[in-house]
JSON list of C-alpha atoms in Angstrom, two decimals:
[
{"chain": "A", "resi": 1178, "resn": "UNK", "atom": "CA", "xyz": [-0.01, 0.01, 0.02]},
{"chain": "A", "resi": 1179, "resn": "UNK", "atom": "CA", "xyz": [1.26, 3.47, -0.89]},
{"chain": "A", "resi": 1180, "resn": "UNK", "atom": "CA", "xyz": [2.23, 5.70, 2.00]},
{"chain": "A", "resi": 1181, "resn": "UNK", "atom": "CA", "xyz": [-0.21, 8.66, 2.37]},
{"chain": "A", "resi": 1182, "resn": "UNK", "atom": "CA", "xyz": [1.13, 12.02, 1.42]},
{"chain": "A", "resi": 1183, "resn": "UNK", "atom": "CA", "xyz": [1.40, 14.23, 4.46]},
{"chain": "A", "resi": 1184, "resn": "UNK", "atom": "CA", "xyz": [2.02, 17.55, 2.75]},
{"chain": "A", "resi": 1185, "resn": "UNK", "atom": "CA", "xyz": [-0.49, 17.95, -0.07]},
{"chain": "A", "resi": 1186, "resn": "UNK", "atom": "CA", "xyz": [-1.39, 20.70, -2.49]},
{"chain": "A", "resi": 1187, "resn": "UNK", "atom": "CA", "xyz": [-4.05, 22.12, -0.15]},
{"chain": "A", "resi": 1188, "resn": "UNK", "atom": "CA", "xyz": [-1.44, 22.66, 2.55]},
{"chain": "A", "resi": 1189, "resn": "UNK", "atom": "CA", "xyz": [0.90, 24.19, 0.00]},
{"chain": "A", "resi": 1190, "resn": "UNK", "atom": "CA", "xyz": [-1.77, 26.66, -1.17]},
{"chain": "A", "resi": 1191, "resn": "UNK", "atom": "CA", "xyz": [-2.65, 27.49, 2.46]},
{"chain": "A", "resi": 1192, "resn": "UNK", "atom": "CA", "xyz": [0.99, 28.24, 3.17]},
{"chain": "A", "resi": 1193, "resn": "UNK", "atom": "CA", "xyz": [1.22, 30.47, 0.16]},
{"chain": "A", "resi": 1194, "resn": "UNK", "atom": "CA", "xyz": [-1.94, 32.32, 1.26]},
{"chain": "A", "resi": 1195, "resn": "UNK", "atom": "CA", "xyz": [-0.68, 32.83, 4.78]},
{"chain": "A", "resi": 1196, "resn": "UNK", "atom": "CA", "xyz": [2.70, 33.93, 3.61]},
{"chain": "A", "resi": 1197, "resn": "UNK", "atom": "CA", "xyz": [1.31, 36.40, 1.11]},
{"chain": "A", "resi": 1198, "resn": "UNK", "atom": "CA", "xyz": [-0.79, 37.94, 3.83]},
{"chain": "A", "resi": 1199, "resn": "UNK", "atom": "CA", "xyz": [2.20, 38.24, 6.21]},
{"chain": "A", "resi": 1200, "resn": "UNK", "atom": "CA", "xyz": [4.31, 39.72, 3.45]},
{"chain": "A", "resi": 1201, "resn": "UNK", "atom": "CA", "xyz": [1.73, 42.27, 2.32]},
{"chain": "A", "resi": 1202, "resn": "UNK", "atom": "CA", "xyz": [1.01, 43.53, 5.78]},
{"chain": "A", "resi": 1203, "resn": "UNK", "atom": "CA", "xyz": [4.37, 43.26, 7.51]},
{"chain": "A", "resi": 1204, "resn": "UNK", "atom": "CA", "xyz": [7.04, 42.88, 4.85]},
{"chain": "A", "resi": 1205, "resn": "UNK", "atom": "CA", "xyz": [9.64, 40.21, 4.52]},
{"chain": "A", "resi": 1206, "resn": "UNK", "atom": "CA", "xyz": [10.96, 40.58, 8.08]},
{"chain": "A", "resi": 1207, "resn": "UNK", "atom": "CA", "xyz": [7.45, 39.49, 9.35]},
{"chain": "A", "resi": 1208, "resn": "UNK", "atom": "CA", "xyz": [7.80, 36.13, 7.58]},
{"chain": "A", "resi": 1209, "resn": "UNK", "atom": "CA", "xyz": [9.49, 33.34, 9.49]},
{"chain": "A", "resi": 1210, "resn": "UNK", "atom": "CA", "xyz": [9.02, 29.70, 8.78]},
{"chain": "A", "resi": 1211, "resn": "UNK", "atom": "CA", "xyz": [7.63, 29.11, 12.31]},
{"chain": "A", "resi": 1212, "resn": "UNK", "atom": "CA", "xyz": [5.16, 31.97, 12.17]},
{"chain": "A", "resi": 1213, "resn": "UNK", "atom": "CA", "xyz": [3.92, 30.88, 8.76]},
{"chain": "A", "resi": 1214, "resn": "UNK", "atom": "CA", "xyz": [3.57, 27.30, 9.88]},
{"chain": "A", "resi": 1215, "resn": "UNK", "atom": "CA", "xyz": [1.69, 28.31, 13.06]},
{"chain": "A", "resi": 1216, "resn": "UNK", "atom": "CA", "xyz": [-0.68, 30.54, 11.07]},
{"chain": "A", "resi": 1217, "resn": "UNK", "atom": "CA", "xyz": [-1.35, 27.70, 8.63]},
{"chain": "A", "resi": 1218, "resn": "UNK", "atom": "CA", "xyz": [-1.86, 25.19, 11.45]},
{"chain": "A", "resi": 1219, "resn": "UNK", "atom": "CA", "xyz": [1.06, 23.01, 10.48]},
{"chain": "A", "resi": 1220, "resn": "UNK", "atom": "CA", "xyz": [4.71, 22.49, 11.45]},
{"chain": "A", "resi": 1221, "resn": "UNK", "atom": "CA", "xyz": [7.90, 24.14, 10.31]},
{"chain": "A", "resi": 1222, "resn": "UNK", "atom": "CA", "xyz": [9.00, 20.81, 8.91]},
{"chain": "A", "resi": 1223, "resn": "UNK", "atom": "CA", "xyz": [6.06, 20.88, 6.58]},
{"chain": "A", "resi": 1224, "resn": "UNK", "atom": "CA", "xyz": [7.16, 24.25, 5.24]},
{"chain": "A", "resi": 1225, "resn": "UNK", "atom": "CA", "xyz": [10.63, 22.91, 4.66]},
{"chain": "A", "resi": 1226, "resn": "UNK", "atom": "CA", "xyz": [9.29, 19.75, 3.04]},
{"chain": "A", "resi": 1227, "resn": "UNK", "atom": "CA", "xyz": [7.17, 21.67, 0.60]},
{"chain": "A", "resi": 1228, "resn": "UNK", "atom": "CA", "xyz": [9.47, 24.65, -0.13]},
{"chain": "A", "resi": 1229, "resn": "UNK", "atom": "CA", "xyz": [12.99, 23.81, 1.00]},
{"chain": "A", "resi": 1230, "resn": "UNK", "atom": "CA", "xyz": [13.71, 27.17, 2.63]},
{"chain": "A", "resi": 1231, "resn": "UNK", "atom": "CA", "xyz": [12.20, 30.51, 3.69]},
{"chain": "A", "resi": 1232, "resn": "UNK", "atom": "CA", "xyz": [13.70, 32.17, 0.54]},
{"chain": "A", "resi": 1233, "resn": "UNK", "atom": "CA", "xyz": [12.13, 29.54, -1.72]},
{"chain": "A", "resi": 1234, "resn": "UNK", "atom": "CA", "xyz": [8.82, 30.06, 0.08]},
{"chain": "A", "resi": 1235, "resn": "UNK", "atom": "CA", "xyz": [9.01, 33.80, -0.54]},
{"chain": "A", "resi": 1236, "resn": "UNK", "atom": "CA", "xyz": [9.83, 33.20, -4.25]},
{"chain": "A", "resi": 1237, "resn": "UNK", "atom": "CA", "xyz": [6.98, 30.71, -4.48]},
{"chain": "A", "resi": 1238, "resn": "UNK", "atom": "CA", "xyz": [4.53, 33.29, -3.13]},
{"chain": "A", "resi": 1239, "resn": "UNK", "atom": "CA", "xyz": [5.57, 35.81, -5.81]},
{"chain": "A", "resi": 1240, "resn": "UNK", "atom": "CA", "xyz": [5.48, 33.11, -8.51]},
{"chain": "A", "resi": 1241, "resn": "UNK", "atom": "CA", "xyz": [1.97, 32.10, -7.36]},
{"chain": "A", "resi": 1242, "resn": "UNK", "atom": "CA", "xyz": [0.85, 35.72, -7.49]},
{"chain": "A", "resi": 1243, "resn": "UNK", "atom": "CA", "xyz": [2.05, 36.04, -11.09]},
{"chain": "A", "resi": 1244, "resn": "UNK", "atom": "CA", "xyz": [0.41, 32.70, -11.95]},
{"chain": "A", "resi": 1245, "resn": "UNK", "atom": "CA", "xyz": [-2.94, 33.85, -10.62]},
{"chain": "A", "resi": 1246, "resn": "UNK", "atom": "CA", "xyz": [-2.54, 37.22, -12.34]},
{"chain": "A", "resi": 1247, "resn": "UNK", "atom": "CA", "xyz": [-1.67, 35.50, -15.61]},
{"chain": "A", "resi": 1248, "resn": "UNK", "atom": "CA", "xyz": [-4.79, 33.38, -15.32]},
{"chain": "A", "resi": 1249, "resn": "UNK", "atom": "CA", "xyz": [-6.96, 36.50, -15.13]},
{"chain": "A", "resi": 1250, "resn": "UNK", "atom": "CA", "xyz": [-5.17, 38.05, -18.12]},
{"chain": "A", "resi": 1251, "resn": "UNK", "atom": "CA", "xyz": [-5.43, 34.81, -20.12]},
{"chain": "A", "resi": 1252, "resn": "UNK", "atom": "CA", "xyz": [-9.18, 34.76, -19.61]},
{"chain": "A", "resi": 1253, "resn": "UNK", "atom": "CA", "xyz": [-9.49, 37.94, -21.72]},
{"chain": "A", "resi": 1254, "resn": "UNK", "atom": "CA", "xyz": [-10.44, 36.95, -25.23]},
{"chain": "A", "resi": 1255, "resn": "UNK", "atom": "CA", "xyz": [-8.48, 38.36, -28.19]},
{"chain": "A", "resi": 1256, "resn": "UNK", "atom": "CA", "xyz": [-10.92, 39.94, -30.63]},
{"chain": "A", "resi": 1257, "resn": "UNK", "atom": "CA", "xyz": [-10.73, 42.07, -33.79]},
{"chain": "A", "resi": 1258, "resn": "UNK", "atom": "CA", "xyz": [-10.89, 45.21, -31.72]},
{"chain": "A", "resi": 1259, "resn": "UNK", "atom": "CA", "xyz": [-7.38, 45.78, -30.16]},
{"chain": "A", "resi": 1260, "resn": "UNK", "atom": "CA", "xyz": [-8.52, 48.82, -28.19]},
{"chain": "A", "resi": 1261, "resn": "UNK", "atom": "CA", "xyz": [-11.37, 46.91, -26.56]},
{"chain": "A", "resi": 1262, "resn": "UNK", "atom": "CA", "xyz": [-9.00, 44.01, -25.82]},
{"chain": "A", "resi": 1263, "resn": "UNK", "atom": "CA", "xyz": [-6.60, 46.41, -24.09]},
{"chain": "A", "resi": 1264, "resn": "UNK", "atom": "CA", "xyz": [-9.39, 47.88, -21.95]},
{"chain": "A", "resi": 1265, "resn": "UNK", "atom": "CA", "xyz": [-10.49, 44.34, -21.07]},
{"chain": "A", "resi": 1266, "resn": "UNK", "atom": "CA", "xyz": [-6.96, 43.58, -19.95]},
{"chain": "A", "resi": 1267, "resn": "UNK", "atom": "CA", "xyz": [-7.17, 46.67, -17.65]},
{"chain": "A", "resi": 1268, "resn": "UNK", "atom": "CA", "xyz": [-10.39, 45.30, -16.17]},
{"chain": "A", "resi": 1269, "resn": "UNK", "atom": "CA", "xyz": [-8.80, 41.90, -15.65]},
{"chain": "A", "resi": 1270, "resn": "UNK", "atom": "CA", "xyz": [-5.86, 43.56, -13.92]},
{"chain": "A", "resi": 1271, "resn": "UNK", "atom": "CA", "xyz": [-8.22, 45.19, -11.42]},
{"chain": "A", "resi": 1272, "resn": "UNK", "atom": "CA", "xyz": [-10.16, 41.98, -11.00]},
{"chain": "A", "resi": 1273, "resn": "UNK", "atom": "CA", "xyz": [-7.07, 40.02, -10.23]},
{"chain": "A", "resi": 1274, "resn": "UNK", "atom": "CA", "xyz": [-5.81, 42.64, -7.69]},
{"chain": "A", "resi": 1275, "resn": "UNK", "atom": "CA", "xyz": [-9.17, 42.64, -5.88]},
{"chain": "A", "resi": 1276, "resn": "UNK", "atom": "CA", "xyz": [-9.46, 38.81, -5.91]},
{"chain": "A", "resi": 1277, "resn": "UNK", "atom": "CA", "xyz": [-5.95, 38.37, -4.47]},
{"chain": "A", "resi": 1278, "resn": "UNK", "atom": "CA", "xyz": [-4.91, 41.63, -2.73]},
{"chain": "A", "resi": 1279, "resn": "UNK", "atom": "CA", "xyz": [-2.19, 40.02, -0.66]},
{"chain": "A", "resi": 1280, "resn": "UNK", "atom": "CA", "xyz": [-0.57, 38.41, -3.67]},
{"chain": "A", "resi": 1281, "resn": "UNK", "atom": "CA", "xyz": [-0.94, 41.71, -5.61]},
{"chain": "A", "resi": 1282, "resn": "UNK", "atom": "CA", "xyz": [0.87, 43.63, -2.82]},
{"chain": "A", "resi": 1283, "resn": "UNK", "atom": "CA", "xyz": [3.57, 40.93, -2.63]},
{"chain": "A", "resi": 1284, "resn": "UNK", "atom": "CA", "xyz": [4.20, 41.11, -6.34]},
{"chain": "A", "resi": 1285, "resn": "UNK", "atom": "CA", "xyz": [4.15, 44.84, -6.81]},
{"chain": "A", "resi": 1286, "resn": "UNK", "atom": "CA", "xyz": [4.15, 46.82, -3.55]},
{"chain": "A", "resi": 1287, "resn": "UNK", "atom": "CA", "xyz": [6.65, 44.61, -1.71]},
{"chain": "A", "resi": 1288, "resn": "UNK", "atom": "CA", "xyz": [8.37, 43.61, -5.00]},
{"chain": "A", "resi": 1289, "resn": "UNK", "atom": "CA", "xyz": [9.21, 40.09, -3.88]},
{"chain": "A", "resi": 1290, "resn": "UNK", "atom": "CA", "xyz": [10.78, 38.58, -6.95]},
{"chain": "A", "resi": 1291, "resn": "UNK", "atom": "CA", "xyz": [9.67, 35.07, -8.02]},
{"chain": "A", "resi": 1292, "resn": "UNK", "atom": "CA", "xyz": [13.22, 33.77, -7.66]},
{"chain": "A", "resi": 1293, "resn": "UNK", "atom": "CA", "xyz": [16.80, 34.85, -8.30]},
{"chain": "A", "resi": 1294, "resn": "UNK", "atom": "CA", "xyz": [16.70, 33.55, -11.82]},
{"chain": "A", "resi": 1295, "resn": "UNK", "atom": "CA", "xyz": [13.32, 35.25, -12.62]},
{"chain": "A", "resi": 1296, "resn": "UNK", "atom": "CA", "xyz": [13.28, 37.94, -15.29]},
{"chain": "A", "resi": 1297, "resn": "UNK", "atom": "CA", "xyz": [12.57, 41.55, -14.39]},
{"chain": "A", "resi": 1298, "resn": "UNK", "atom": "CA", "xyz": [8.95, 42.64, -14.29]},
{"chain": "A", "resi": 1299, "resn": "UNK", "atom": "CA", "xyz": [8.96, 43.95, -17.94]},
{"chain": "A", "resi": 1300, "resn": "UNK", "atom": "CA", "xyz": [10.01, 40.48, -19.08]},
{"chain": "A", "resi": 1301, "resn": "UNK", "atom": "CA", "xyz": [7.34, 38.61, -17.08]},
{"chain": "A", "resi": 1302, "resn": "UNK", "atom": "CA", "xyz": [4.75, 36.86, -19.21]},
{"chain": "A", "resi": 1303, "resn": "UNK", "atom": "CA", "xyz": [2.04, 39.11, -17.74]},
{"chain": "A", "resi": 1304, "resn": "UNK", "atom": "CA", "xyz": [3.80, 42.25, -18.90]},
{"chain": "A", "resi": 1305, "resn": "UNK", "atom": "CA", "xyz": [4.44, 40.74, -22.32]},
{"chain": "A", "resi": 1306, "resn": "UNK", "atom": "CA", "xyz": [0.65, 40.34, -22.64]},
{"chain": "A", "resi": 1307, "resn": "UNK", "atom": "CA", "xyz": [0.23, 44.05, -21.96]},
{"chain": "A", "resi": 1308, "resn": "UNK", "atom": "CA", "xyz": [3.01, 45.01, -24.26]},
{"chain": "A", "resi": 1309, "resn": "UNK", "atom": "CA", "xyz": [1.58, 42.87, -27.10]},
{"chain": "A", "resi": 1310, "resn": "UNK", "atom": "CA", "xyz": [-1.90, 44.36, -26.64]},
{"chain": "A", "resi": 1311, "resn": "UNK", "atom": "CA", "xyz": [-0.41, 47.91, -26.74]},
{"chain": "A", "resi": 1312, "resn": "UNK", "atom": "CA", "xyz": [1.57, 47.02, -29.86]},
{"chain": "A", "resi": 1313, "resn": "UNK", "atom": "CA", "xyz": [-1.68, 45.82, -31.52]},
{"chain": "A", "resi": 1314, "resn": "UNK", "atom": "CA", "xyz": [-3.39, 49.11, -30.77]},
{"chain": "A", "resi": 1315, "resn": "UNK", "atom": "CA", "xyz": [-0.43, 51.16, -32.00]},
{"chain": "A", "resi": 1316, "resn": "UNK", "atom": "CA", "xyz": [0.23, 48.97, -35.04]},
{"chain": "A", "resi": 1317, "resn": "UNK", "atom": "CA", "xyz": [3.94, 48.53, -34.08]},
{"chain": "A", "resi": 1318, "resn": "UNK", "atom": "CA", "xyz": [6.15, 45.76, -32.91]},
{"chain": "A", "resi": 1319, "resn": "UNK", "atom": "CA", "xyz": [6.24, 44.84, -29.19]},
{"chain": "A", "resi": 1320, "resn": "UNK", "atom": "CA", "xyz": [9.67, 46.43, -28.64]},
{"chain": "A", "resi": 1321, "resn": "UNK", "atom": "CA", "xyz": [8.32, 49.78, -29.94]},
{"chain": "A", "resi": 1322, "resn": "UNK", "atom": "CA", "xyz": [5.34, 49.59, -27.57]},
{"chain": "A", "resi": 1323, "resn": "UNK", "atom": "CA", "xyz": [7.29, 49.13, -24.32]},
{"chain": "A", "resi": 1324, "resn": "UNK", "atom": "CA", "xyz": [7.21, 52.71, -23.13]},
{"chain": "A", "resi": 1325, "resn": "UNK", "atom": "CA", "xyz": [3.49, 52.95, -23.78]},
{"chain": "A", "resi": 1326, "resn": "UNK", "atom": "CA", "xyz": [2.92, 49.60, -21.99]},
{"chain": "A", "resi": 1327, "resn": "UNK", "atom": "CA", "xyz": [4.92, 50.82, -18.93]},
{"chain": "A", "resi": 1328, "resn": "UNK", "atom": "CA", "xyz": [2.79, 53.94, -18.83]},
{"chain": "A", "resi": 1329, "resn": "UNK", "atom": "CA", "xyz": [-0.45, 51.93, -19.08]},
{"chain": "A", "resi": 1330, "resn": "UNK", "atom": "CA", "xyz": [0.80, 49.60, -16.35]},
{"chain": "A", "resi": 1331, "resn": "UNK", "atom": "CA", "xyz": [1.59, 52.59, -14.15]},
{"chain": "A", "resi": 1332, "resn": "UNK", "atom": "CA", "xyz": [-1.98, 53.91, -14.78]},
{"chain": "A", "resi": 1333, "resn": "UNK", "atom": "CA", "xyz": [-3.80, 50.74, -13.78]},
{"chain": "A", "resi": 1334, "resn": "UNK", "atom": "CA", "xyz": [-1.35, 49.95, -10.99]},
{"chain": "A", "resi": 1335, "resn": "UNK", "atom": "CA", "xyz": [-1.89, 53.37, -9.48]},
{"chain": "A", "resi": 1336, "resn": "UNK", "atom": "CA", "xyz": [-5.65, 53.16, -9.68]},
{"chain": "A", "resi": 1337, "resn": "UNK", "atom": "CA", "xyz": [-5.77, 49.72, -8.20]},
{"chain": "A", "resi": 1338, "resn": "UNK", "atom": "CA", "xyz": [-3.33, 50.60, -5.47]},
{"chain": "A", "resi": 1339, "resn": "UNK", "atom": "CA", "xyz": [-5.42, 53.62, -4.49]},
{"chain": "A", "resi": 1340, "resn": "UNK", "atom": "CA", "xyz": [-8.51, 51.39, -4.38]},
{"chain": "A", "resi": 1341, "resn": "UNK", "atom": "CA", "xyz": [-6.81, 48.68, -2.29]},
{"chain": "A", "resi": 1342, "resn": "UNK", "atom": "CA", "xyz": [-5.61, 51.36, 0.16]},
{"chain": "A", "resi": 1343, "resn": "UNK", "atom": "CA", "xyz": [-9.21, 52.47, 0.59]},
{"chain": "A", "resi": 1344, "resn": "UNK", "atom": "CA", "xyz": [-8.56, 55.86, -0.88]},
{"chain": "A", "resi": 1345, "resn": "UNK", "atom": "CA", "xyz": [-11.29, 55.78, -3.56]},
{"chain": "A", "resi": 1346, "resn": "UNK", "atom": "CA", "xyz": [-14.74, 56.41, -2.16]},
{"chain": "A", "resi": 1347, "resn": "UNK", "atom": "CA", "xyz": [-17.92, 54.57, -2.94]},
{"chain": "A", "resi": 1348, "resn": "UNK", "atom": "CA", "xyz": [-19.18, 51.03, -3.10]},
{"chain": "A", "resi": 1349, "resn": "UNK", "atom": "CA", "xyz": [-17.87, 48.43, -5.52]},
{"chain": "A", "resi": 1350, "resn": "UNK", "atom": "CA", "xyz": [-19.95, 49.57, -8.49]},
{"chain": "A", "resi": 1351, "resn": "UNK", "atom": "CA", "xyz": [-18.92, 53.22, -7.90]},
{"chain": "A", "resi": 1352, "resn": "UNK", "atom": "CA", "xyz": [-15.21, 52.24, -7.63]},
{"chain": "A", "resi": 1353, "resn": "UNK", "atom": "CA", "xyz": [-15.46, 50.12, -10.78]},
{"chain": "A", "resi": 1354, "resn": "UNK", "atom": "CA", "xyz": [-17.00, 52.95, -12.66]},
{"chain": "A", "resi": 1355, "resn": "UNK", "atom": "CA", "xyz": [-14.37, 55.36, -11.39]},
{"chain": "A", "resi": 1356, "resn": "UNK", "atom": "CA", "xyz": [-11.64, 52.96, -12.45]},
{"chain": "A", "resi": 1357, "resn": "UNK", "atom": "CA", "xyz": [-13.16, 52.57, -15.92]},
{"chain": "A", "resi": 1358, "resn": "UNK", "atom": "CA", "xyz": [-13.67, 56.31, -16.30]},
{"chain": "A", "resi": 1359, "resn": "UNK", "atom": "CA", "xyz": [-10.08, 57.14, -15.29]},
{"chain": "A", "resi": 1360, "resn": "UNK", "atom": "CA", "xyz": [-8.57, 54.50, -17.49]},
{"chain": "A", "resi": 1361, "resn": "UNK", "atom": "CA", "xyz": [-10.74, 55.62, -20.36]},
{"chain": "A", "resi": 1362, "resn": "UNK", "atom": "CA", "xyz": [-9.73, 59.27, -19.84]},
{"chain": "A", "resi": 1363, "resn": "UNK", "atom": "CA", "xyz": [-5.98, 58.78, -19.48]},
{"chain": "A", "resi": 1364, "resn": "UNK", "atom": "CA", "xyz": [-5.33, 55.52, -21.42]},
{"chain": "A", "resi": 1365, "resn": "UNK", "atom": "CA", "xyz": [-5.96, 56.96, -24.92]},
{"chain": "A", "resi": 1366, "resn": "UNK", "atom": "CA", "xyz": [-3.57, 59.85, -24.20]},
{"chain": "A", "resi": 1367, "resn": "UNK", "atom": "CA", "xyz": [-0.85, 57.27, -23.42]},
{"chain": "A", "resi": 1368, "resn": "UNK", "atom": "CA", "xyz": [-1.56, 55.55, -26.70]},
{"chain": "A", "resi": 1369, "resn": "UNK", "atom": "CA", "xyz": [-1.19, 58.75, -28.80]},
{"chain": "A", "resi": 1370, "resn": "UNK", "atom": "CA", "xyz": [2.53, 58.69, -29.39]}
]
C-alpha cells in the first residue's frame, strides 16, 4: 500500500496564502518559517518539506501571485478590436488585484521577486501580454510599444493601489465605474505617441 502524502497541494496553497498575507501586511521581516507554519496550522518541517527554505517560500509566493494574475489576463479573449481588448486587460488587472490583494501587494508593492533567476517585471509573461496588446493598438512591434505599456501599467497599478488602500470612495460599482472612467480618460492619451 502506498504511503499517504502528508503535505499535499491544499497545505501548499494554504502556506502560500498565509505567507502572502504576512508579506503584504508586515514585509519580509514578518515572515518566518515558524510563524507561517503556526498561522497555517502546521509544522515548520512541513514548510521545509514543501518549499525547502524561507527564501524559496517567498519566491513561491511571488510566482503564485504572477500565476494567478496571468490566469486573469489569459481569460480575456483576443478579438478584432485591439482597443477593446486592451481595456478588457485593464479590467482583468483590477479583477485580479481585488481577488488576491495580498498576492498583488507581494508582487508589486513589496516587490518580492519570483526567484533569483526570474526575469525583471517587464519580461514577465504578464507584462508581455500588456506590451503585445499595446503594440496591436499602436500597429507597431512589441519592442516599440514598451514605453506605452509601462505607462499603461503605471496607470492601472496606481488606480488599483489607491483602491486597495481604501482611498477611492464609494461602493464596489462606484469604484469600478471610477476605475473605468479614469482608465478611459488617461489611457488613450498614453496611446497617442
